Coordinates of C-alpha atoms and ligand atoms in Angstrom, one line a residue:
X1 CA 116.1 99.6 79.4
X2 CA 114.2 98.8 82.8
X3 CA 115.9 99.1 85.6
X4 CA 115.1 97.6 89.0
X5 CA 116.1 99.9 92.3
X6 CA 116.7 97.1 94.8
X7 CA 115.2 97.9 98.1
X8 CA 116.4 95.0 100.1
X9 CA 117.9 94.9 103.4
X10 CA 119.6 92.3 102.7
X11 CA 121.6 90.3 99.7
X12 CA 119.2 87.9 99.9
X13 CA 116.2 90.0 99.6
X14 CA 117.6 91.7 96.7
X15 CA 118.2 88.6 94.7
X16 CA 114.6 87.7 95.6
X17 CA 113.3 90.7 94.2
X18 CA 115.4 90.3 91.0
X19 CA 113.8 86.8 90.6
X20 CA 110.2 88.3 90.9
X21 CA 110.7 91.0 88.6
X22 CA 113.0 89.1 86.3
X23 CA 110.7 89.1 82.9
X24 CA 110.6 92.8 83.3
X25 CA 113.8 94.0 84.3
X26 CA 117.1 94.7 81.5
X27 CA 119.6 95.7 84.7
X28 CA 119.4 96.4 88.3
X29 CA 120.6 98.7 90.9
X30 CA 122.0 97.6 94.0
X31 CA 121.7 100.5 96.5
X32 CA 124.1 99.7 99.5
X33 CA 121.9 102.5 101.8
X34 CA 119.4 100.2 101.7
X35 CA 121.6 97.4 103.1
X36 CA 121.8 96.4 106.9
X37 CA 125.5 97.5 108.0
X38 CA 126.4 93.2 108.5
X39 CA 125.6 92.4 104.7
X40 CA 127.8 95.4 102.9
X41 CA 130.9 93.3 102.7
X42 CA 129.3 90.7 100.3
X43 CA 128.2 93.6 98.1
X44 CA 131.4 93.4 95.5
X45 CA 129.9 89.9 94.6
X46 CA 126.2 90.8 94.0
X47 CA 127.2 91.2 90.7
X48 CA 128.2 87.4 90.0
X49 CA 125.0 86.0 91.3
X50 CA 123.2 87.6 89.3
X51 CA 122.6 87.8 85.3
X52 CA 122.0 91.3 84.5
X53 CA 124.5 94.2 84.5
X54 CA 124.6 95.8 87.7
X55 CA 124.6 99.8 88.7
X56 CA 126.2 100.8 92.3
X57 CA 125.0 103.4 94.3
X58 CA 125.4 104.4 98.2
X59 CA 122.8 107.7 98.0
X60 CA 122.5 110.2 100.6
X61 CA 119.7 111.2 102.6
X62 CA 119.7 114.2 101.3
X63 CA 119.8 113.2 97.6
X64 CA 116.3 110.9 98.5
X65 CA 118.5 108.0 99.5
X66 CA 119.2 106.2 103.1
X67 CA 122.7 107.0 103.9
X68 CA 123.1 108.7 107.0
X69 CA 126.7 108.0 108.2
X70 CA 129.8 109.9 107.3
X71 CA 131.0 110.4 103.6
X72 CA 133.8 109.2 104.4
X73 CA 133.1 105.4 105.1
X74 CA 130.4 105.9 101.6
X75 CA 133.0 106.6 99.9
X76 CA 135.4 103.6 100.9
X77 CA 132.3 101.4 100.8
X78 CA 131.5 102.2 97.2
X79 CA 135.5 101.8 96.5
X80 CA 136.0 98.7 98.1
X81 CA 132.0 97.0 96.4
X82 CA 134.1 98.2 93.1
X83 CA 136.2 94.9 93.6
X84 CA 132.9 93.2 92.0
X85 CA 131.9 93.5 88.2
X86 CA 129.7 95.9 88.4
X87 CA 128.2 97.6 84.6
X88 CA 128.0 101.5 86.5
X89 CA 128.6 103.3 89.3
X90 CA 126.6 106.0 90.2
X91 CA 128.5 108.7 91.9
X92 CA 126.8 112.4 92.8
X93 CA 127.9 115.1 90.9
X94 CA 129.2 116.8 94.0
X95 CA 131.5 113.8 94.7
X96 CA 135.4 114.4 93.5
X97 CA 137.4 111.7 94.3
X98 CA 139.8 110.7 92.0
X99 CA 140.7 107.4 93.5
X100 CA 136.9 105.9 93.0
X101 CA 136.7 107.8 89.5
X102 CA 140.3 106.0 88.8
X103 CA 139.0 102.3 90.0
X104 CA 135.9 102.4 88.8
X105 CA 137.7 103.2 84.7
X106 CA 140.2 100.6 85.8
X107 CA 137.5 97.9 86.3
X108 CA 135.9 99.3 83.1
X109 CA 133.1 100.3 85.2
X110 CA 130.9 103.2 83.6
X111 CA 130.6 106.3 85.5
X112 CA 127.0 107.8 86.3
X113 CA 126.9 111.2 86.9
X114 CA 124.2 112.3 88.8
X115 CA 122.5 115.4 90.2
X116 CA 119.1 115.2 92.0
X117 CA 117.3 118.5 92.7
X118 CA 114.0 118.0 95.4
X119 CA 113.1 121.9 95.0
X120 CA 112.9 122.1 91.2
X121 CA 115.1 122.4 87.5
X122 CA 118.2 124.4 87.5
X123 CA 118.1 126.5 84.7
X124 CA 121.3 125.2 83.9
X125 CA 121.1 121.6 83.7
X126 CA 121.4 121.5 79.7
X127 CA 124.2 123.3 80.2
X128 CA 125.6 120.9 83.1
X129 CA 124.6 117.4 81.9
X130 CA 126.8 118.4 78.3
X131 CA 129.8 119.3 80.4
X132 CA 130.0 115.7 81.9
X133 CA 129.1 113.9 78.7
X134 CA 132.1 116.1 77.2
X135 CA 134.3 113.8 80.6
X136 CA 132.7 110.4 79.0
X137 CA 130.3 109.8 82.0
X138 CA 126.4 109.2 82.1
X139 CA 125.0 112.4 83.0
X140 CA 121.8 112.0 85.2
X141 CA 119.4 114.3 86.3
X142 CA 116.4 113.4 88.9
X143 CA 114.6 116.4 89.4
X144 CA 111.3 117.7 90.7
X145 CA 108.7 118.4 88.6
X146 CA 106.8 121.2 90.1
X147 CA 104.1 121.8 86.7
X148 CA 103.2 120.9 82.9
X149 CA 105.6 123.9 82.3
X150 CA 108.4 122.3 84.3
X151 CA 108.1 119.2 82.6
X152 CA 108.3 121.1 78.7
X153 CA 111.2 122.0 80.0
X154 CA 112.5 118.3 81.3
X155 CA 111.1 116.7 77.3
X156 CA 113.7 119.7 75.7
X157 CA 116.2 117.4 77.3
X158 CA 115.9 115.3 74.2
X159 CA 116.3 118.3 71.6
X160 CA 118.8 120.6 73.6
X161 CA 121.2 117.1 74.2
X162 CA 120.6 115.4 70.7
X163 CA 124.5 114.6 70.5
X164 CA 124.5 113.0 74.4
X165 CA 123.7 110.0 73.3
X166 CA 123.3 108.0 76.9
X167 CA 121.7 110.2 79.5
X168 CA 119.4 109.5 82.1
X169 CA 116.6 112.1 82.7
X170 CA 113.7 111.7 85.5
X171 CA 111.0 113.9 86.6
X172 CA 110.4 113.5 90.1
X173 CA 107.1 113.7 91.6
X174 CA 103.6 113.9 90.1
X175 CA 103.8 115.9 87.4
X176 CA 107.0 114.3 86.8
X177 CA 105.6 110.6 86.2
X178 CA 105.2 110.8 82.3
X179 CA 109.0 111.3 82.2
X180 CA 109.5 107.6 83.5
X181 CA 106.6 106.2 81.2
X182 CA 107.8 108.5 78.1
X183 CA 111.4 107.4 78.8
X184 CA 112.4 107.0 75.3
X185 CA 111.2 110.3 74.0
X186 CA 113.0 112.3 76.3
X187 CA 116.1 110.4 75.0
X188 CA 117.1 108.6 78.3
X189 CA 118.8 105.0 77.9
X190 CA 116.8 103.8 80.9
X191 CA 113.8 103.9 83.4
X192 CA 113.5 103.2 86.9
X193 CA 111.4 101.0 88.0
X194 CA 111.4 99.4 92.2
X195 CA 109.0 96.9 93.7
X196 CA 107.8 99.4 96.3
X197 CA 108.1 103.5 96.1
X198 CA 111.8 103.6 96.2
X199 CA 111.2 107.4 94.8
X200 CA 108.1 109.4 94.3
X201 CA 106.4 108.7 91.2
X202 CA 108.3 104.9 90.8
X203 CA 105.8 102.3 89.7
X204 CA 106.7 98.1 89.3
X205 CA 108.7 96.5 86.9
X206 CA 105.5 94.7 85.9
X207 CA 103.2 97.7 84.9
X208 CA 106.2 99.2 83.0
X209 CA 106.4 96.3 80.7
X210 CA 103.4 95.0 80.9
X211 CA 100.9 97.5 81.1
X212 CA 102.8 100.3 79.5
X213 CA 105.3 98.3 77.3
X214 CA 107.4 101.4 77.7
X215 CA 110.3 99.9 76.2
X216 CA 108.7 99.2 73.1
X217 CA 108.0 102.4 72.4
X218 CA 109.7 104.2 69.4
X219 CA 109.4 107.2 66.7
X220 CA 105.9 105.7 65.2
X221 CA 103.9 104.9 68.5
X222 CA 101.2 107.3 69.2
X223 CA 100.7 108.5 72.4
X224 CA 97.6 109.3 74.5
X225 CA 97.0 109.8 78.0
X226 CA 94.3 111.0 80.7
X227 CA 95.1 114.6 82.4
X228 CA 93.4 115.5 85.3
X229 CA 94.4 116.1 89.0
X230 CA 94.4 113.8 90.2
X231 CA 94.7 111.4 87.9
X232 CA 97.8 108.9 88.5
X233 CA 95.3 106.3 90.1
X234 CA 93.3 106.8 87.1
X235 CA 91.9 103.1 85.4
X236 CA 91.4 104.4 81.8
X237 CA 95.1 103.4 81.2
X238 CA 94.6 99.8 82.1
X239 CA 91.3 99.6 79.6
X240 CA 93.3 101.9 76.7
X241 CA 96.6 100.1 77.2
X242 CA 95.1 96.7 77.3
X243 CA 92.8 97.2 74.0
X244 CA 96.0 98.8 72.5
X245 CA 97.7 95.5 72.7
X246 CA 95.5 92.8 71.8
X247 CA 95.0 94.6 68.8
X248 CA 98.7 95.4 68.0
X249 CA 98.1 99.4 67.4
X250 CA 101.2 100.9 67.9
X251 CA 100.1 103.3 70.8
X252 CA 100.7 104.2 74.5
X253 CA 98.7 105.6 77.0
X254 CA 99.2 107.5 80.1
X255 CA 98.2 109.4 83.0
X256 CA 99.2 113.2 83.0
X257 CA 98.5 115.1 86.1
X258 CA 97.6 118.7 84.8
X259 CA 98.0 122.0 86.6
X260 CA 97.3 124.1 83.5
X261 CA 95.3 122.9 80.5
X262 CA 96.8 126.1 78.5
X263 CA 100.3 124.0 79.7
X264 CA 99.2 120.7 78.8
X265 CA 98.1 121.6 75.2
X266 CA 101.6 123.3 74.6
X267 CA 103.4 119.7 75.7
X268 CA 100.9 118.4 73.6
X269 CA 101.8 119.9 70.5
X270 CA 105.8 119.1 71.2
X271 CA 105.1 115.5 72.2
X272 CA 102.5 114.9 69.3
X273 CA 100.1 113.2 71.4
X274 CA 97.0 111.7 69.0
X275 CA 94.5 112.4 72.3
X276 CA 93.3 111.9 75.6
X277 CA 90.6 111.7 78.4
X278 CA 89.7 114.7 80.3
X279 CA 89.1 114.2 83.6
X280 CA 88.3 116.2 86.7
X281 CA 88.6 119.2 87.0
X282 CA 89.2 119.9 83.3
X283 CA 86.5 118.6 81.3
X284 CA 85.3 122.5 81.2
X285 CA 88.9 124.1 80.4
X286 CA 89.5 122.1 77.8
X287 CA 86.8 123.6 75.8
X288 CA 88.6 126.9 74.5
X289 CA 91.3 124.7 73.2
X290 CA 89.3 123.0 70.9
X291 CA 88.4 123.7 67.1
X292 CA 85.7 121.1 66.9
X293 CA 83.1 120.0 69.2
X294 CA 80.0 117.7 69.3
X295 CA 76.7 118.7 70.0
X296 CA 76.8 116.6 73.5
X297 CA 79.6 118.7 74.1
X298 CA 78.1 121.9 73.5
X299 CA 74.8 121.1 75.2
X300 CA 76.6 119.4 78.3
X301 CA 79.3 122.4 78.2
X302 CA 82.3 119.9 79.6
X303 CA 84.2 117.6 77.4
X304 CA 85.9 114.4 78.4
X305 CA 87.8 113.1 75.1
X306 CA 90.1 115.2 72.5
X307 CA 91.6 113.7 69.6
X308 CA 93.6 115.3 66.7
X309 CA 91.8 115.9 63.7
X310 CA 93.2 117.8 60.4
X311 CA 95.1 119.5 62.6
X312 CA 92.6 120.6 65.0
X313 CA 91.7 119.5 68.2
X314 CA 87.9 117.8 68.5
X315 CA 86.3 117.2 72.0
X316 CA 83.5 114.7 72.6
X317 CA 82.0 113.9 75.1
X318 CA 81.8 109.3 75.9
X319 CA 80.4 110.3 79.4
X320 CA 77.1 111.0 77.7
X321 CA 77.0 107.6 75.5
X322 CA 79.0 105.3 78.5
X323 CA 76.1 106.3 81.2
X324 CA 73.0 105.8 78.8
X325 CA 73.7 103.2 76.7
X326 CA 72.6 100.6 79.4
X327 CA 69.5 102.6 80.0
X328 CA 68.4 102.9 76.3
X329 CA 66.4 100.0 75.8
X330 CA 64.0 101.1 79.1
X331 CA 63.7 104.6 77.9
X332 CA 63.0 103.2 74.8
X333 CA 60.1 101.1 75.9
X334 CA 58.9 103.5 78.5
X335 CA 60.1 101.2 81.6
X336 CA 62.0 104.1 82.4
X337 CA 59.9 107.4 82.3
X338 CA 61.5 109.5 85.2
X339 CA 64.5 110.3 87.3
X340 CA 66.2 111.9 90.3
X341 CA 69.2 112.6 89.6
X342 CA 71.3 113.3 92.6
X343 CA 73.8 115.8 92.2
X344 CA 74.4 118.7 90.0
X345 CA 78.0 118.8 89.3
X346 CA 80.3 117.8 85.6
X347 CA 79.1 114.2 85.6
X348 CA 75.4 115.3 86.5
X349 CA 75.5 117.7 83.4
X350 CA 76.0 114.3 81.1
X351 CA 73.7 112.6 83.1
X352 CA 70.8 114.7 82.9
X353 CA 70.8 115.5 79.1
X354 CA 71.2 112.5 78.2
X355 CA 68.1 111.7 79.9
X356 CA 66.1 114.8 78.2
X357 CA 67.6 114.0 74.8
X358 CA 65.7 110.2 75.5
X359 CA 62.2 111.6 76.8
X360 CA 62.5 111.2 80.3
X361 CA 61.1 113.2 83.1
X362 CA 64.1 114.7 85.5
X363 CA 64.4 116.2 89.0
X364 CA 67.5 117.2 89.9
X365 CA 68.3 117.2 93.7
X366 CA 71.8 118.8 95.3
X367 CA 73.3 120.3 98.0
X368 CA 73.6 123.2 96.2
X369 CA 70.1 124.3 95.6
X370 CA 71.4 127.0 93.3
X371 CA 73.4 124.7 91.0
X372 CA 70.6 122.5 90.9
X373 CA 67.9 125.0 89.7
X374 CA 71.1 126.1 86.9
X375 CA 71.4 123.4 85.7
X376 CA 67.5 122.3 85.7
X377 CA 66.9 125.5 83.7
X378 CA 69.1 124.7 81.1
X379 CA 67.8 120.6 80.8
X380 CA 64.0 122.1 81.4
X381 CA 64.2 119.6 84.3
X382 CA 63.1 120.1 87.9
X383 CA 64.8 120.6 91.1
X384 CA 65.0 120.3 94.7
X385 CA 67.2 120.4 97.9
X386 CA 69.3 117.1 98.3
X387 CA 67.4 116.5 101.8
X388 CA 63.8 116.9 100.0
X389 CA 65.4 113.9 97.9
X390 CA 62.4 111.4 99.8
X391 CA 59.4 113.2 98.2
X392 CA 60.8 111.6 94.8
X393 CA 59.8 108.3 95.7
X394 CA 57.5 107.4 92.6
X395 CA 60.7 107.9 90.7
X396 CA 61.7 104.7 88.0
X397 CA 65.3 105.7 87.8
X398 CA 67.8 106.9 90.5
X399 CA 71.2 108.4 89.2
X400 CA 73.8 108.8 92.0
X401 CA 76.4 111.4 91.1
X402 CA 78.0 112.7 93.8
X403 CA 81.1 111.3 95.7
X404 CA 79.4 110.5 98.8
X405 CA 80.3 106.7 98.7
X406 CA 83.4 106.7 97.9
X407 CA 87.1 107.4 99.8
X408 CA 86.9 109.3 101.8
X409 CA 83.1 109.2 102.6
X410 CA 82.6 105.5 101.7
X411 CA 80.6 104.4 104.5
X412 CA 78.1 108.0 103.1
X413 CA 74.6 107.5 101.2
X414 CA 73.8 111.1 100.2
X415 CA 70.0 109.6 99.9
X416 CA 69.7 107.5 103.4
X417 CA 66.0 108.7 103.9
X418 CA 65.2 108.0 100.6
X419 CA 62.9 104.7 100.5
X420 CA 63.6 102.5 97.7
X421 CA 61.2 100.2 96.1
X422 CA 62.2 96.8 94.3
X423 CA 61.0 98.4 91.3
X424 CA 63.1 101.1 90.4
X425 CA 66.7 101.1 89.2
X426 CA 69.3 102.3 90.5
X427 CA 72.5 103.5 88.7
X428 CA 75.9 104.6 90.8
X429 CA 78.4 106.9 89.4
X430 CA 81.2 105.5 91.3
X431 CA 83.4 103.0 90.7
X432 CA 85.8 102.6 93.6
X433 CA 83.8 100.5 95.8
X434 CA 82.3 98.4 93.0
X435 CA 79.5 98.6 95.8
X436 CA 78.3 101.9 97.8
X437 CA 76.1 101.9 101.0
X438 CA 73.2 102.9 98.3
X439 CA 74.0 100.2 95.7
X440 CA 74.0 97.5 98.7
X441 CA 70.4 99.3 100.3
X442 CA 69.0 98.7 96.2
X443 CA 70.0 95.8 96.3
X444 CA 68.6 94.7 99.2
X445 CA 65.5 96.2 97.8
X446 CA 65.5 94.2 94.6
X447 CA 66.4 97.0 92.7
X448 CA 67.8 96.8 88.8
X449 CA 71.3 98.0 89.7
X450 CA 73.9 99.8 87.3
X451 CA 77.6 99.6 88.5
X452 CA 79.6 103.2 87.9
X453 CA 82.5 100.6 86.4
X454 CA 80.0 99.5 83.4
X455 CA 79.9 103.4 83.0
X456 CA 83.5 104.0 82.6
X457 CA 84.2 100.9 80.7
X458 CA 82.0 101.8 78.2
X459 CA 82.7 104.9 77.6
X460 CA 86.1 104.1 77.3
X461 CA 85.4 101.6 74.9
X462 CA 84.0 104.8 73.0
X463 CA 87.4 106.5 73.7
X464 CA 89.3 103.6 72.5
X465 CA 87.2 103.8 69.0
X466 CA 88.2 107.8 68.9
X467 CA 91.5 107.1 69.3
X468 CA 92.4 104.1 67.8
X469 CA 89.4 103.5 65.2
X470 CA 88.8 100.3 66.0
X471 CA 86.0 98.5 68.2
X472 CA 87.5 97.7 71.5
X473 CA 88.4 93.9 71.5
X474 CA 85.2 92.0 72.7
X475 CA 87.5 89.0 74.4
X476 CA 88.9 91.9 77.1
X477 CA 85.8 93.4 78.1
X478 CA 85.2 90.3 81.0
X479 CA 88.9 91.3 82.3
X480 CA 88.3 95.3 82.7
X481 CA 87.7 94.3 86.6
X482 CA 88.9 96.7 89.7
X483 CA 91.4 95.0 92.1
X484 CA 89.0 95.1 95.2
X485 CA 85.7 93.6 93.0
Ligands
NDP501 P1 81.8 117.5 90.6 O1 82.7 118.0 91.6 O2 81.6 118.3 89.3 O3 80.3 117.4 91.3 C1 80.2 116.9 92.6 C2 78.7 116.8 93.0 O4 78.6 116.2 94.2 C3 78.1 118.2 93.2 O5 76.7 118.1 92.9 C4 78.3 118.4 94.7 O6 77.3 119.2 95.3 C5 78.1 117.0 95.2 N1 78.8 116.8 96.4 C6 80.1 116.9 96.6 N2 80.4 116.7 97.9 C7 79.2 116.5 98.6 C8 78.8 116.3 99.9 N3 79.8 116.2 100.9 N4 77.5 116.2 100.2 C9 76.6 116.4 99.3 N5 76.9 116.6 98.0 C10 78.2 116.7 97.6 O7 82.2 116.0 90.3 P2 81.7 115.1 89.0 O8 80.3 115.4 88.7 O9 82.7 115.3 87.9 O10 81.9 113.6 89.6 C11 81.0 113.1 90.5 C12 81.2 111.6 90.7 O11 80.9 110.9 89.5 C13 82.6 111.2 91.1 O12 82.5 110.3 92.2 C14 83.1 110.6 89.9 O13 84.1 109.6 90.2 C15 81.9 110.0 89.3 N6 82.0 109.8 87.8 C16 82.0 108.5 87.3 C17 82.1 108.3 86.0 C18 82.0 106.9 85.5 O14 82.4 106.7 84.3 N7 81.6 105.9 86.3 C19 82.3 109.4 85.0 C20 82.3 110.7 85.6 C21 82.2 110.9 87.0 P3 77.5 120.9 95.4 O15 77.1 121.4 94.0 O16 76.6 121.2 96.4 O17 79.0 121.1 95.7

């Protein structure tokens, strides 16, 4: 089930909210510390305007809530909202009071049982969450997710509690956000979903169901998923998710934010995840983990897609394929006979051999003079210091790879000397602005331009046929836009 945290500060606000998110939503939870002190009274008949079952909860400040007054008065408010037909109550697990336990299993109200933990996972919470379920409440646990390790530990919950059949189980945090996507395979009966942050990690109703379809999600679905760090903000799960669905494969896909790929590899194994998208900074750690690689992957020496095959992991790399494949008829028919490639880092890598492996010329220029020369060594390429970038004007191709350009340093063009002619093309890495200060001087200029989103979309198009085996739907590829195009 999807739950909706109501954030309102008033009744009002909270029923508008429900009527938003209503498509998305199988229950609610009205949280009185979000209410102004004037509208608690009319909290015990929340529950009749509104047709879903309701959970009440009054949390503390120091359990992530509001509250700030005296337990006390929480306590008598949460007693005296219990007059209304509320589904649950969600009471702390440091909160005895027999008179609220009493009402609430008088109204037939079910009992939540919660224990939120902002420092990390008591080691023993297994233990803790069994001993309520043995007393017939809901054990919860929100907890911070510190690592991959810590959230192993969180996805036993499923396996160590297999006879608790209702629990709730959250990862706070980062690291934690896989536990509100993955909600059914960690054996919780619900998710939390709010309109705005009403926790770290919380995303909308909307992308839940929509985007994710999390509640759909059952023994056969496959899962896959991005790691990198970080990566929550990451657009490969709109393109994955989306192509998943219009072709009705049984598959999610998610963002992990990885601290240790050594970790990640072990989660993967328990979850049984089919594959996923390296991103930065793992495309090179990955590489020990796998029993199969490419040749692009092996020339390149960084690896951006894994998939399970015969029981082995095999990397590729779509980074290589995505950024050319728009270029190939010009190196083809010569349009496009050299480059300056601007940057020498994991995407320049890609970038540059993909341009050897199709006949064209390469100077490499970057900050790093060092790095450059490496990595021009390897490609038999040339090289230069990023600020000698303007003797490379005769150049027909200019490859932007660093992330001057982009947030934080979007108003930077690592090449502002540089003097462009209407001629030559230019192609950005970035994605997010759709255009950079360079992209707008090109074009400007003239210049044939190539857009870093056409770079990710098709490579994960490529990603989508590794994992999924089918083309990616033609009928999305117009809809695979950023928010701010
Ligand atoms: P890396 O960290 O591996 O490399 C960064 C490069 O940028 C290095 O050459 C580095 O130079 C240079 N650089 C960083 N900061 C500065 C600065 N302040 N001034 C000058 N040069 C700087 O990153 P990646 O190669 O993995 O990614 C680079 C960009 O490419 C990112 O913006 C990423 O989003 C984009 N990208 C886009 C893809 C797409 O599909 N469109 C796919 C992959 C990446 P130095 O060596 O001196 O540190």
């Amino acid at each position: 089930m999807i739950c909706l945290v109501l954030t309102g500060k008033t009744i009002q606000e909270n029923l508008n909210q429900i009527a938003d998110n209503r498509p998305y939503i199988d229950l609610c939870e009205l949280r009185l510390d979000y209410l102004k002190a004037e509208e608690l009274a009319q909290a015990s008949h929340f529950p009749s305007k509104v047709d879903l079952p309701v959970i009440l909860t009054c949390r503390r400040k120091s359990d992530g809530g509001q509250w700030e007054e005296n337990e006390r008065l929480r306590v008598a408010l949460l007693e005296s909202a219990l007059e209304g037909d509320f589904a649950y109550i969600d009471l702390e697990s440091d909160l005895k009071r027999i008179s609220l336990e009493q009402k609430a299993q008088r109204r037939g109200v079910r009992v939540i049982r919660s224990l939120h933990d902002f420092t990390g996972i008591p080691s023993d919470i297994f233990h803790r969450m069994s001993k309520i379920a043995a007393r017939g409440e809901i054990p919860k646990v929100a907890l911070f997710v510190a690592s991959v390790s810590d959230l192993i530990t969180l996805f036993r919950a499923r396996e160590e509690l297999k006879m608790v059949e209702e629990k709730i189980v959250i990862g706070m945090g980062d690291y934690g956000f896989p536990t509100r996507i993955l909600y059914k395979k960690i054996g919780s009966f619900l998710t939390y979903c709010s309109p705005k942050e009403a926790a770290p990690g919380q995303i909308t109703p909307q992308e839940m169901k929509e985007l994710y379809r999390a509640d759909r999600v059952n023994d056969d679905t496959k899962i896959f998923g991005v790691i990198g760090n970080p990566v929550l903000r990451s657009f490969s799960p709109v393109i994955q998710n989306k192509g998943f669905h219009e072709i009705n494969f049984n598959a999610i896909y998610l963002p992990f934010p990885v601290d240790s790929v050594r970790a990640f590899f072990t989660l993967a194994e328990m979850l049984k995840i089919s594959g996923f998208s390296v991103t930065v900074p793992h495309k090179q750690g990955v590489l020990p983990y796998l029993g199969k690689i490419t040749r692009e992957v092996k020339q390149i020496g960084s690896c951006n897609t894994v998939v399970r095959a015969n029981n082995l992991w095999k990397g590729t790399n779509t980074d290589y394929y995505g950024f050319v494949e728009p270029l190939i008829g010009d190196l083809d028919t010569k349009k496009i006979q050299s480059a300056l490639v601007v940057g020498a880092g994991g995407a320049a890598r890609a970038v540059v051999w993909a341009l050897r492996n199709h006949g064209c010329r390469v100077t490499i220029v970057n900050r790093d003079v060092k790095r450059a020369e490496s990595l021009a060594n390897e490609t038999m390429s040339a090289f230069d210091s990023l600020e000698n970038a303007p003797l490379y004007g005769a150049v027909d191709l200019i490859v932007q790879t660093t992330p001057l350009g982009m947030a934080p340093l979007e108003e930077e063009d690592p090449i502002a000397t540089y003097a462009l002619r209407g001629q030559q093309t230019v192609y950005e890495l970035i994605y997010r602005p759709h255009y950079t200060p360079l992209l707008k001087r090109a074009k400007a200029k003239g210049c044939t331009l190539h857009f870093g989103l056409e770079m990710l979309v098709r490579q994960g198009k490529l990603q989508f046929e590794a994992f999924s085996g089918y083309h990616y739907p033609k009928r999305l590829e117009s809809t695979l836009t950023l928010e701010e195009n």
